[in-house]
Short mmCIF file of C-alpha atoms in Angstrom, two decimals:
data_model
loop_
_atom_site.label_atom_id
_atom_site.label_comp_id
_atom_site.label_asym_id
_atom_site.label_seq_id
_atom_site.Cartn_x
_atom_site.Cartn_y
_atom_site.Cartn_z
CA UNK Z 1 -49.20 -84.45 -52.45
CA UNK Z 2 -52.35 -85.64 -50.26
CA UNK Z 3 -53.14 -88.30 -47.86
CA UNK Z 4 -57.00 -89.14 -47.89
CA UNK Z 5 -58.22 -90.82 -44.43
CA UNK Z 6 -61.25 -92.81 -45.01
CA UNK Z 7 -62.03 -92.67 -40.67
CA UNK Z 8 -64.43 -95.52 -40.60
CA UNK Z 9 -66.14 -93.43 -37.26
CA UNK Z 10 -67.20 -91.09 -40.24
CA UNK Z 11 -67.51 -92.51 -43.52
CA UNK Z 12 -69.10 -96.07 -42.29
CA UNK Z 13 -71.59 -94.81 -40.99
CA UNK Z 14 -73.74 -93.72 -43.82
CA UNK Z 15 -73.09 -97.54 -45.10
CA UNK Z 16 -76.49 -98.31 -46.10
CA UNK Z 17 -79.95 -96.32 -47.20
CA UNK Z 18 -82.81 -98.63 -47.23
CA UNK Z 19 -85.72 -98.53 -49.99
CA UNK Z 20 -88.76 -99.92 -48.70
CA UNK Z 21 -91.80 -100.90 -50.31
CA UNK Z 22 -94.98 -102.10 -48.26
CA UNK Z 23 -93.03 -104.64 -46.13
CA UNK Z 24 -89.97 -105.25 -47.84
CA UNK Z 25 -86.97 -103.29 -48.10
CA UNK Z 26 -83.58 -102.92 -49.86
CA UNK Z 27 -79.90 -102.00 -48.02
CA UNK Z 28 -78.06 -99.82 -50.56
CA UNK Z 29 -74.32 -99.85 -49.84
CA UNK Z 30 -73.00 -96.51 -51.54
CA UNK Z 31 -69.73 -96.50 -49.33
CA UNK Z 32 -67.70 -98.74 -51.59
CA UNK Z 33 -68.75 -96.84 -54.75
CA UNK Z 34 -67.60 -92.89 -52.64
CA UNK Z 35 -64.24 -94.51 -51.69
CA UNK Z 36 -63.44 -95.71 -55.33
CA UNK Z 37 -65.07 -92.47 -56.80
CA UNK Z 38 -63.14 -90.29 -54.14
CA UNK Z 39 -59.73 -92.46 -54.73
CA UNK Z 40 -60.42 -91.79 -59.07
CA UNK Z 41 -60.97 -87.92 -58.73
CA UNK Z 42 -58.22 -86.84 -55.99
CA UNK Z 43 -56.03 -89.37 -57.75
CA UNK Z 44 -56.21 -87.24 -60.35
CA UNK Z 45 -55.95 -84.02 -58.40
CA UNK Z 46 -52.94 -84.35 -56.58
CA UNK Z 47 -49.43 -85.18 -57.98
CA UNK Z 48 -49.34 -88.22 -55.25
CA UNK Z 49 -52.12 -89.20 -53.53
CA UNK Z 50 -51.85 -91.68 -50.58
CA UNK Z 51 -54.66 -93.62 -48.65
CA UNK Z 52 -55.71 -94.79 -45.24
CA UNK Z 53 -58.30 -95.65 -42.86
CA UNK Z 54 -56.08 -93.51 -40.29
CA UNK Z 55 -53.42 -91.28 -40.12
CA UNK Z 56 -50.42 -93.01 -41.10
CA UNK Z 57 -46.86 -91.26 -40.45
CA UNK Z 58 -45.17 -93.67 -42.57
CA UNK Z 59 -48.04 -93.46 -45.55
CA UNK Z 60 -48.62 -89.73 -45.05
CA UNK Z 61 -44.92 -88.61 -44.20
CA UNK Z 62 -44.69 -86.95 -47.98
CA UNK Z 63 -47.52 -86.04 -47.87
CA UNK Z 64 -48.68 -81.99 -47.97
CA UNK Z 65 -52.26 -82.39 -47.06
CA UNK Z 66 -54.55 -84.36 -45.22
CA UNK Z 67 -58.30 -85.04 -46.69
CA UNK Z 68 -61.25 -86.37 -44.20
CA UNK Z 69 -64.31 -87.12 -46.19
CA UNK Z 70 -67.92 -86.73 -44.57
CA UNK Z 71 -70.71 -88.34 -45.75
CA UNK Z 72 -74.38 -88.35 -45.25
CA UNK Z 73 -77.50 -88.72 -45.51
CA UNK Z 74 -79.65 -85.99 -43.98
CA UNK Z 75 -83.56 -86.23 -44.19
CA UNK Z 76 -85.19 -88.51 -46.18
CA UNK Z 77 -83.40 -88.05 -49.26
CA UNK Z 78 -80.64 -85.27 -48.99
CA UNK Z 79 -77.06 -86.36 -49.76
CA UNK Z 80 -74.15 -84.07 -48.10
CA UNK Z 81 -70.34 -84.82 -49.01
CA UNK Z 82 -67.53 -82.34 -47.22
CA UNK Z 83 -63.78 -83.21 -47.59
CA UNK Z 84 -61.49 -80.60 -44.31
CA UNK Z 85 -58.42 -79.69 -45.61
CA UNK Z 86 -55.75 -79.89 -43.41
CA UNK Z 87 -52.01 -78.88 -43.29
CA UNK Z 88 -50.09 -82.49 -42.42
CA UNK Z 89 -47.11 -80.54 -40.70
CA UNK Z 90 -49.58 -78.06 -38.69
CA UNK Z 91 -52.16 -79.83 -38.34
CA UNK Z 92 -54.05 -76.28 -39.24
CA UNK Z 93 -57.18 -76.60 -41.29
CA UNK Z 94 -56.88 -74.68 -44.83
CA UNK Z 95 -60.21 -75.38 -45.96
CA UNK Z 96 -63.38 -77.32 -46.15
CA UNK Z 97 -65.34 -77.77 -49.12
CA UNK Z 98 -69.06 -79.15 -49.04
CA UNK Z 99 -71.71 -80.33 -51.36
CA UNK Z 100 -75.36 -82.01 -51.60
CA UNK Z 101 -78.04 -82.28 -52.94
CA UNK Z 102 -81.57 -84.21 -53.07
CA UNK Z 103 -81.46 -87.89 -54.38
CA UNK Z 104 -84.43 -87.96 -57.05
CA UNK Z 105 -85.74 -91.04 -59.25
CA UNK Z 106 -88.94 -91.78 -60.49
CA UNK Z 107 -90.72 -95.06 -59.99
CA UNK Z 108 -89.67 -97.74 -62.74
CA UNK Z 109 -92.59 -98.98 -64.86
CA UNK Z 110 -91.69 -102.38 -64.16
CA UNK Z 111 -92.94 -101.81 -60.26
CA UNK Z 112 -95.97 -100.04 -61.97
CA UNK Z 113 -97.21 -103.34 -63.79
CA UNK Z 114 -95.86 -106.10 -61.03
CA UNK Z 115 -98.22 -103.77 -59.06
CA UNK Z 116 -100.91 -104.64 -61.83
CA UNK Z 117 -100.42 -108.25 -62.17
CA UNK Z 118 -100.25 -108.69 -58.48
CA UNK Z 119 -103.68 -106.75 -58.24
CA UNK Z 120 -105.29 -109.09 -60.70
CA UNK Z 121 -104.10 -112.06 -59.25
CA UNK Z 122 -105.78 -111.18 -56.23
CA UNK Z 123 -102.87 -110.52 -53.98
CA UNK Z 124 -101.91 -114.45 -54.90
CA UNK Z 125 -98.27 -113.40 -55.85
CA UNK Z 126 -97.76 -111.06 -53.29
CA UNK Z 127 -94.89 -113.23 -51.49
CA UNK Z 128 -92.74 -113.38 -55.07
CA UNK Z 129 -93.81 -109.19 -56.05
CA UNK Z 130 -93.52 -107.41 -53.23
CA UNK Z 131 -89.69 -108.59 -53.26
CA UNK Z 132 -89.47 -107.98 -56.41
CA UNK Z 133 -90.35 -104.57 -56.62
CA UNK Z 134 -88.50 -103.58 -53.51
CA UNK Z 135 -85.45 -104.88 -55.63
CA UNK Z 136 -86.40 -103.02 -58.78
CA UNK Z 137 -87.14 -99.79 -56.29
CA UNK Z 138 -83.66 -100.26 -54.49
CA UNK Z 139 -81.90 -100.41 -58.07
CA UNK Z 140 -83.56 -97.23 -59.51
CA UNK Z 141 -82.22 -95.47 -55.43
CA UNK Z 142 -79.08 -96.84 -55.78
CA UNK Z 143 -78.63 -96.08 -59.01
CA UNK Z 144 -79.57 -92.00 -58.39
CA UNK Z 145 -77.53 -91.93 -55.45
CA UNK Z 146 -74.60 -92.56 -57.72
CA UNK Z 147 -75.27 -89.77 -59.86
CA UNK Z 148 -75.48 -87.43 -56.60
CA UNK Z 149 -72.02 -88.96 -55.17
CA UNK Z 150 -70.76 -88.36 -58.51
CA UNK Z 151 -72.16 -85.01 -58.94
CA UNK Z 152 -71.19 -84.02 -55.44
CA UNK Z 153 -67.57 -85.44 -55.68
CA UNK Z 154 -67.30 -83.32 -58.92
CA UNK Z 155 -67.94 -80.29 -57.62
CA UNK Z 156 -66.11 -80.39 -54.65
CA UNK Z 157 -62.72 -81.39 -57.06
CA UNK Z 158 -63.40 -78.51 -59.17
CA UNK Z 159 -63.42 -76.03 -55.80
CA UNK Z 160 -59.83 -77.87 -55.36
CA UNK Z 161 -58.99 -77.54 -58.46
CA UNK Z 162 -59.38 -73.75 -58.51
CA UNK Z 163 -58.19 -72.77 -55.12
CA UNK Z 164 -55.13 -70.56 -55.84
CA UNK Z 165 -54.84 -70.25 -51.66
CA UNK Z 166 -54.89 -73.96 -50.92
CA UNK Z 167 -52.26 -74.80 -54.12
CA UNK Z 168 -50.28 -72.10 -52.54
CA UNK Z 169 -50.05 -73.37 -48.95
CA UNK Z 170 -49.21 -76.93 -50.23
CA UNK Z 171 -46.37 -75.95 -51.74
CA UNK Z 172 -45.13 -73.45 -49.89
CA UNK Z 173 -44.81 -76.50 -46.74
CA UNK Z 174 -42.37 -78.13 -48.88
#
């Protein structure tokens, strides 16, 4: 059984990445999409799994473990996830697991011939483009940086899943 504290200090932080293009940008909000994705896998982990934004006594009194996510983005492109493992009785830490990895996409062709029509027109549809291909660049980011958090998240729930040591001191609190 696991309680998993979304601490708003830690996770909130890393709300937004923006995409920007010449003048224009896009905010990117991956921090709703980790807190379902986290919920899904360690839902799925654990035999109960309960959630907070802090450390409940009430929510968490069943619980075995404690899970803090970490996210980040370090760089200009580098995603890290870590999720500390801690004993809810002890408070002692049993383990941290981490993962990252770069957040790669390649220009969509749309932005390539916006970028073409707006050179022909002389720069005359600049103020209706230049939006539009930040949007279409924010899309193609956003959409990569769900494959990392996804590829991240998996990894890190198959190190759970086959850590003998950390099944054994969950149950052995009860």
């Amino acid at each position: 059984k696991a309680c998993l504290i979304y601490d708003s200090n830690v996770v909130d932080k890393s709300n937004y990445k923006t995409a920007s293009y010449f003048w224009h940008s896009v905010d990117i909000s991956f921090q709703p999409a980790f807190q379902q994705a986290t919920d899904y896998t360690f839902d799925s982990l654990f035999e109960n799994l309960y959630v907070s934004s802090h450390i409940d006594q009430e929510k968490c009194q069943n619980a075995d473990i404690i899970i803090f996510p970490t996210i980040e983005i370090r760089g200009e492109y580098t995603f890290y996830m870590s999720m500390l493992i801690k004993d809810f009785k002890t408070d002692e830490v049993l383990q941290k697991y981490e993962s990252s990895g770069d957040i790669s996409w390649t220009k969509p062709t749309s932005v390539t011939t916006l970028g073409i029509i707006n050179i022909c027109s002389g720069f005359l549809f600049s103020p209706i483009i230049l939006p539009a291909e930040a949007d279409i660049l924010g899309k193609a980011v956003q959409e990569a940086l769900e494959i990392r958090v996804s590829s991240c998240l998996d990894r890190i729930a198959n190190d759970i899943r086959n850590d003998r040591l950390l099944v054994k001191k969950a149950k052995k609190v009860n």
